[in-house]
Coordinates of C-alpha atoms in Angstrom, one line a residue:
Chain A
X16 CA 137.0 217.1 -9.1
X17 CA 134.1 215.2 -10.2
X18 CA 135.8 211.8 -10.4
X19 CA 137.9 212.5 -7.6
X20 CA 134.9 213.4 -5.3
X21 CA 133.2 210.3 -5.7
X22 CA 135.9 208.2 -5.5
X23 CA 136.5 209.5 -2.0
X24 CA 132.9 209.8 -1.0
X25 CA 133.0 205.8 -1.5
X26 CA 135.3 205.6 1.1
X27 CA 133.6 207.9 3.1
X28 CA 130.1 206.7 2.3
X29 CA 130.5 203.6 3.6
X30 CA 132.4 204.5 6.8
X31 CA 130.7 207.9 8.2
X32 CA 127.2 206.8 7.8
X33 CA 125.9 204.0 9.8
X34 CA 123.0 203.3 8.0
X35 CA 123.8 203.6 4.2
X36 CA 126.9 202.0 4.7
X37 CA 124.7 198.5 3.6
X38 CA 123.8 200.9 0.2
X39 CA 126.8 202.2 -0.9
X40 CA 128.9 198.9 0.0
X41 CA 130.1 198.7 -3.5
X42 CA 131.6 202.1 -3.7
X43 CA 133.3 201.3 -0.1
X44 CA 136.4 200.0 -1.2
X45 CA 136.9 201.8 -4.3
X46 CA 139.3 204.0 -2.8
X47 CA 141.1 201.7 -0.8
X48 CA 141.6 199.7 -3.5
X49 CA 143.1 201.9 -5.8
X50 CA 146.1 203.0 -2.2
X51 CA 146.2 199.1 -1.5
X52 CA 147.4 198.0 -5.2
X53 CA 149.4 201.5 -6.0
X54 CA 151.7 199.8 -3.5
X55 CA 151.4 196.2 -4.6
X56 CA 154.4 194.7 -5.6
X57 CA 152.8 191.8 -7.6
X58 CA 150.8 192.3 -9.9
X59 CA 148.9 189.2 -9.4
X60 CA 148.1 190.2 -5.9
X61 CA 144.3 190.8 -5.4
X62 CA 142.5 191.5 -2.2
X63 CA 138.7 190.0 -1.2
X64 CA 136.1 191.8 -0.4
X65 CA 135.6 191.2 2.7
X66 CA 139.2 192.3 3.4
X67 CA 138.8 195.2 1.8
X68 CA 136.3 196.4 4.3
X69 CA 138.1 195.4 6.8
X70 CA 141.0 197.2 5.4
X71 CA 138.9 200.2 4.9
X72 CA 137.7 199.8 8.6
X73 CA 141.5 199.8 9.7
X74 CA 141.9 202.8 7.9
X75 CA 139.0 204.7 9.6
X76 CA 140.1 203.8 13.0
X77 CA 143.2 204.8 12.4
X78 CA 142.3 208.5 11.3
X79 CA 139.4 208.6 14.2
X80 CA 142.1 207.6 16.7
X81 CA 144.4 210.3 15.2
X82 CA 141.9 213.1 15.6
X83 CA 140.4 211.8 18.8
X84 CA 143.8 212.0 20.4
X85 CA 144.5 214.8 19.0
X86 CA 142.1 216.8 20.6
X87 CA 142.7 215.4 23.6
X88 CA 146.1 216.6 24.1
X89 CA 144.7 220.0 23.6
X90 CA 144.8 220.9 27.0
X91 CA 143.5 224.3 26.7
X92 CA 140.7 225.1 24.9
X93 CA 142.4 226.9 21.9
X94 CA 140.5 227.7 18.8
X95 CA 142.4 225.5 16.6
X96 CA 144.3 222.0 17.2
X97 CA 147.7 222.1 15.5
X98 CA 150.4 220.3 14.4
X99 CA 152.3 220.0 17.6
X100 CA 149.6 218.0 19.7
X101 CA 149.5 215.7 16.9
X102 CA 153.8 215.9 17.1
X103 CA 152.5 214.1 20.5
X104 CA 150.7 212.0 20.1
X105 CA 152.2 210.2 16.8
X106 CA 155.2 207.7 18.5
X107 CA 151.9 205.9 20.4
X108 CA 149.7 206.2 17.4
X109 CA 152.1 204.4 15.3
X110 CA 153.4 202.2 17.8
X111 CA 149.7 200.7 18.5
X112 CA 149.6 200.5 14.7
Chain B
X17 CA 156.4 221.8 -2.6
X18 CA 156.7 223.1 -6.3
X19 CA 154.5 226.2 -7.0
X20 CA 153.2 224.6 -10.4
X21 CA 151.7 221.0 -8.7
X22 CA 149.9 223.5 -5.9
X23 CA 148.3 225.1 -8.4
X24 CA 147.5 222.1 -10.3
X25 CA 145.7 220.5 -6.6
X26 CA 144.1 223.8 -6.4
X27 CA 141.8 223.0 -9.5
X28 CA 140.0 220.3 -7.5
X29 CA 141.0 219.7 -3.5
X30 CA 139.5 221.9 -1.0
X31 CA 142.0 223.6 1.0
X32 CA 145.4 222.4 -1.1
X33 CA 147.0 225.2 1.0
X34 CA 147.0 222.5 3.1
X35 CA 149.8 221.0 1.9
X36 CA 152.1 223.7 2.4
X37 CA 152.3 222.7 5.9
X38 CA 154.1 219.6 4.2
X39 CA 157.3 221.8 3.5
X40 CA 158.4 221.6 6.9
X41 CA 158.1 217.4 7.0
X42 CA 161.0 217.2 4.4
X43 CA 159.3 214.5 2.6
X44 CA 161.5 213.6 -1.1
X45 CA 159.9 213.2 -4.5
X46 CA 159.4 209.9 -5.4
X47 CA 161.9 210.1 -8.4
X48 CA 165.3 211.7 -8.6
X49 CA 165.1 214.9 -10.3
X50 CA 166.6 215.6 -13.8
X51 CA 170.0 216.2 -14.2
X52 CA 170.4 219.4 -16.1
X53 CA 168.8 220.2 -19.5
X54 CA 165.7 222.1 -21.0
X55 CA 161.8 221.5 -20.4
X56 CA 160.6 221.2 -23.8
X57 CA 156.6 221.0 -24.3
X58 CA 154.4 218.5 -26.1
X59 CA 157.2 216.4 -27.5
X60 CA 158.1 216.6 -31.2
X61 CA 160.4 214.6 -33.2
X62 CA 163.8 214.3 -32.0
X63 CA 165.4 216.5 -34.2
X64 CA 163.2 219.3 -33.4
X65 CA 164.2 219.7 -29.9
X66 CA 165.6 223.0 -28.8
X67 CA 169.2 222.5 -27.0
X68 CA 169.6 222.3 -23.4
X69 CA 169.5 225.1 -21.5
X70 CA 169.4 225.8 -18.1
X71 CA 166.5 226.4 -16.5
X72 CA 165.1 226.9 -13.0
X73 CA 165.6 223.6 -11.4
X74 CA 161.8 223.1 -9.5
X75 CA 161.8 220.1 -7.4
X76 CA 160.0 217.3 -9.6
X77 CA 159.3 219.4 -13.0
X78 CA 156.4 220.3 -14.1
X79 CA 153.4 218.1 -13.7
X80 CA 150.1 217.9 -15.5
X81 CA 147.7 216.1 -14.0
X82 CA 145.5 214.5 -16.5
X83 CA 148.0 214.6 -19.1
X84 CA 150.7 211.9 -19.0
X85 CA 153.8 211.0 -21.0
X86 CA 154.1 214.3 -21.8
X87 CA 157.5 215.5 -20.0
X88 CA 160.4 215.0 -22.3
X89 CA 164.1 215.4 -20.3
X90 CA 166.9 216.6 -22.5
X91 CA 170.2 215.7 -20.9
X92 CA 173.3 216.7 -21.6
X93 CA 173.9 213.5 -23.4
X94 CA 171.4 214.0 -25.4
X95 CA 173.1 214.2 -28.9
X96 CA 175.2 210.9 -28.1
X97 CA 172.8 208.2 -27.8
X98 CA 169.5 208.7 -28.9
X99 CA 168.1 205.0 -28.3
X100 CA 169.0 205.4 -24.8
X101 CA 167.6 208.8 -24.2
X102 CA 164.5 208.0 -25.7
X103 CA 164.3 205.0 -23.1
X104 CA 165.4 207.3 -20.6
X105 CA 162.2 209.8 -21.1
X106 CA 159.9 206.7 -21.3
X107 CA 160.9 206.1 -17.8
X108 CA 160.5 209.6 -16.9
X109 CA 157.1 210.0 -18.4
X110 CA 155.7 206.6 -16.6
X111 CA 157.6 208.1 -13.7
X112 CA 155.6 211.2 -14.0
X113 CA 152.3 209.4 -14.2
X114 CA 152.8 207.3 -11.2
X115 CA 153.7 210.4 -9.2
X116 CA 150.6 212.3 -10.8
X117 CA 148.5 209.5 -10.0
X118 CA 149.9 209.1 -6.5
X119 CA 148.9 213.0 -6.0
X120 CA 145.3 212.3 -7.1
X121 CA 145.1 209.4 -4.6
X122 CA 146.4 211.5 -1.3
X123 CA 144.5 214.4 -2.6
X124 CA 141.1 212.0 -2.2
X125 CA 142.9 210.9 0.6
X126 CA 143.1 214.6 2.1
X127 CA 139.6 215.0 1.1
X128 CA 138.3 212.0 3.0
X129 CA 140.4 212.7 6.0
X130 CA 138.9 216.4 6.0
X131 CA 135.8 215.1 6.3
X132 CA 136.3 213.2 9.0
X133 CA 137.5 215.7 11.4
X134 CA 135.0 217.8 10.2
X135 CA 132.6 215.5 11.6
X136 CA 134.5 215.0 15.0
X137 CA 135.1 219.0 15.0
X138 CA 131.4 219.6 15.0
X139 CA 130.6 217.3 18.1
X140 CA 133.0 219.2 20.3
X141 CA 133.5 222.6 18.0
X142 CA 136.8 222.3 17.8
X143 CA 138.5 223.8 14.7
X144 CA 141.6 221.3 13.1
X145 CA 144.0 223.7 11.5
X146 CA 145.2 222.7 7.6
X147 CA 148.4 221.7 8.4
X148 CA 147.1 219.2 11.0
X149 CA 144.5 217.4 8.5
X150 CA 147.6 217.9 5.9
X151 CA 149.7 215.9 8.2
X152 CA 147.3 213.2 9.3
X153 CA 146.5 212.6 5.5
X154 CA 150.2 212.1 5.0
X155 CA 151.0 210.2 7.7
X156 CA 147.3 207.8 6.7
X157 CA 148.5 207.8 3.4
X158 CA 152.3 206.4 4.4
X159 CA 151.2 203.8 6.6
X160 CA 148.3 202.8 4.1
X161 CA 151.7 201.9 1.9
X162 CA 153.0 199.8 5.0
X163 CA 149.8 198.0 5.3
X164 CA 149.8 197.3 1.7
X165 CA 153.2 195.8 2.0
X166 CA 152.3 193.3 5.1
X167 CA 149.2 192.2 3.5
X168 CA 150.7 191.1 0.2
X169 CA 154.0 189.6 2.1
X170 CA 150.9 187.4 4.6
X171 CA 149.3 186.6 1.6
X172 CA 152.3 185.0 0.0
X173 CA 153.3 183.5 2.7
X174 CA 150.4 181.8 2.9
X175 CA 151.2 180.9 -0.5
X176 CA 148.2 182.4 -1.7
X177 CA 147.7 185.5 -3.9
X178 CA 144.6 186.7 -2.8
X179 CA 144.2 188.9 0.6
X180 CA 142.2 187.0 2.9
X181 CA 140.8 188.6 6.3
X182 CA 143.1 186.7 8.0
X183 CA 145.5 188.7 6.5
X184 CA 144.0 192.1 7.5
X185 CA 143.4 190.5 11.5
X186 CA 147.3 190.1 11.5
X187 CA 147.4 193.3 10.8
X188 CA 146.1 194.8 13.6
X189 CA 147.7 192.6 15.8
X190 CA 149.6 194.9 17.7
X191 CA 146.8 196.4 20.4
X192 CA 144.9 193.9 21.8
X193 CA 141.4 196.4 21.8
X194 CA 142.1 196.9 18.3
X195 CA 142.4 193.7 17.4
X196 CA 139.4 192.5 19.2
X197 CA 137.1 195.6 17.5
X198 CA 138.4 194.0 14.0
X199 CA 137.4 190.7 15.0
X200 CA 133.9 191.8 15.6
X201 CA 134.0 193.6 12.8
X202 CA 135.0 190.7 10.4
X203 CA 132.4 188.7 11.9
X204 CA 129.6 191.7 11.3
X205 CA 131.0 192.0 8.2
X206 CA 130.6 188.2 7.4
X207 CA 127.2 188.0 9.2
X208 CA 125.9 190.9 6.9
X209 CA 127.2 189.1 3.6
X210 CA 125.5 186.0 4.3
X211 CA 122.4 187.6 4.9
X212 CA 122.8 189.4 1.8
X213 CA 123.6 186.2 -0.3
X214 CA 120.6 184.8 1.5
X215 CA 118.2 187.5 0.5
X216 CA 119.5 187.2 -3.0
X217 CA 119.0 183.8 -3.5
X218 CA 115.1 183.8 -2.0
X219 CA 114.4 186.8 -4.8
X220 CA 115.9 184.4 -7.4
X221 CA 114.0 181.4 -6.3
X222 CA 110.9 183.7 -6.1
X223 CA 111.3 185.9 -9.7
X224 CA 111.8 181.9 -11.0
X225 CA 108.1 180.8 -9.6
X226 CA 106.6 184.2 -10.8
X227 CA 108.0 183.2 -14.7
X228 CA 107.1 179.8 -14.6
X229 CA 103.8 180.4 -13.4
X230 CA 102.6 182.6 -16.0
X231 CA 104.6 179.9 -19.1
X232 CA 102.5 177.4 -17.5
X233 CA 99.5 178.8 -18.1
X234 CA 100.5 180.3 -21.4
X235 CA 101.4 177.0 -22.5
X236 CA 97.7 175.4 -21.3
X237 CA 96.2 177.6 -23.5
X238 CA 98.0 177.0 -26.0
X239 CA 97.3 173.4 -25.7
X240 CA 93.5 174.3 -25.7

C-alpha cells in the first residue's frame, strides 16, 4: 500500500497541485513510466523527460475530460453519476483521442 | 473477476469493490487459462508433485501479489515430458508476474483516477459511483497501452529510440484544442527546464567562488 501510494501520488502530485508541481517534478513521471514501458515492445525504447510530462499531461486531460463530461450528461441532478452517462459520452471521448 | 485477486486488491486499494463493476465489460485475462490439472503450492521437486486432479477451474488461478514464480501448472502431460513442462511453468510463472504486476499498475491507476474525481466531485458535490471511476480507470489504463504503442512506432520511425515531444504532439493530433493546449504545454514545460538548468548552473558558478575564496586565503597564510 505503502509503495503503491507513492508511486501514484507522483503522478498525482505533479498534476493536481499547481504549485508543487515544480517540487515533486521528479516523482511526476514515475508512474507513467512504469504503464508507458509495461507496453513497450523494445526494450531499448526510452522516453525523455520532457515527454514524459507531456505524456503525463495527456493523461490528466484525458481523465478530466472523462469526468467533466461525465457530469455533464447528468441531466438531472441525481446523487450519484453512473456508468451509463459515461456509456455516452465514451464514442466522442475516444474519437477526440 | 476471481474471488481470490479481489481479495488480494483489497489489502491495499481503496474501494477494490470497484472492480466488480468490471464483470459486466467482459474484459479476458491476459493469458489463456490452464488446461486441466492440480494447483500445487510452493513448488517442490518434480517428483513430489501430487497427480492431477480436478479442481475448480477460477478464471486466471490463483495470484499472489508480491510473490512471483510461484504457480506451478500440472497438465495432463505431465508425466511424458518433463523438460517441456518445466518450460511450460516458467512461462506460466513469468506470465503470472506480468499479470500481477499489471494489476498493481491499474490499481495505482484506480487510485490516481479516484482522486481526481474526488477533486472535481467536491467543486460541484457530485458523488461518482465505483463502477464509474472503475470504468474510467480501465478505459485510462487501455488507451495508456495505445499511446504507448504510437509513441514507440513515431519514435522508430524517426529512426530514433528515444521518445521525443514530438512524438507525444503527434499524439494528440486528433482535436485541434487539444493539440494546441499540448503545445503550450510543451513550451511551458521547456520554458520551466531552462530556467531550472539556468538556476542550477548560477548556484554552481557561485558554491565555486565561495571555495575558492576561502583556499585562496588559506593558501596566503600559508605562504606567510
Amino acid at each position: 500500500m505503502e509503495s503503491r501510494g507513492r508511486v501514484a501520488e507522483g503522478w498525482v502530485g505533479s498534476l493536481v497541485c499547481g504549485k508543487r508541481e515544480r517540487v515533486c517534478r521528479n516523482r511526476a513521471g514515475e508512474l507513467v513510466s512504469k504503464l508507458l514501458h509495461l507496453h513497450f515492445k523494445d526494450d531499448k525504447t526510452k522516453v525523455s523527460g520532457d515527454a514524459l510530462q507531456l505524456t503525463a499531461e495527456l493523461l490528466k486531460i484525458f481523465v478530466v475530460a472523462a469526468i467533466r463530461s461525465v457530469r455533464q450528461a447528468q441531466a438531472e441532478d441525481l446523487a450519484q453519476v453512473d456508468v451509463e452517462q459515461l456509456e455516452k459520452v465514451l464514442p466522442q471521448l475516444l474519437l477526440d483521442f | 473477476m476471481p474471488t481470490v485477486l479481489r481479495e488480494e486488491l483489497a489489502l491495499g486499494s481503496p474501494g477494490s469493490s470497484a472492480w466488480a463493476g468490471r464483470e459486466q465489460t467482459g474484459c479476458e485475462p491476459p493469458f489463456p487459462e490452464p488446461p486441466l490439472g492440480a494447483e500445487s503450492e510452493a513448488g517442490g521437486s518434480f517428483a513430489l508433485w501430487p497427480p492431477a486432479r480436478p479442481v475448480a477451474r477460477r478464471r486466471g488461478g490463483k495470484i499472489r501479489l508480491g510473490l512471483p514464480g510461484r504457480r506451478l501448472f500440472l497438465s495432463s502431460r505431465a508425466c511424458q515430458d518433463p523438460l517441456a513442462v518445466m518450460m511450460e511453468e516458467e512461462k506460466g510463472a513469468e506470465e503470472q508476474q506480468r499479470f500481477s504486476y499489471q494489476q498493481r499498475l491499474k490499481a495505482a491507476v484506480h487510485y490516481t483516477v479516484g482522486h481526481l474525481c474526488e477533486e472535481v466531485a467536491s467543486d460541484k458535490e457530485m458523488q461518482f459511483s465505483k463502477q464509474t471511476i472503475a470504468a474510467i480507470s480501465e478505459v485510462t489504463f487501455q488507451q495508456c497501452e495505445n499511446f504507448a504503442r504510437d509513441l514507440e512506432m513515431f519514435a522508430r520511425h524517426a529512426k530514433r529510440s528515444t521518445i521525443n515531444t514530438e512524438d507525444v504532439k503527434l499524439l494528440a493530433r486528433r482535436s485541434n484544442s487539444l493539440l494546441k493546449y499540448i503545445t503550450e504545454k510543451n513550451e511551458d514545460i521547456a520554458k520551466f527546464n531552462l530556467e531550472r538548468k539556468a538556476k542550477k548552473k548560477k548556484k554552481l558558478e557561485d558554491e565555486n567562488k565561495n571555495s575558492v575564496e576561502p583556499a585562496e586565503a588559506g593558501v596566503v597564510e600559508s605562504e606567510n
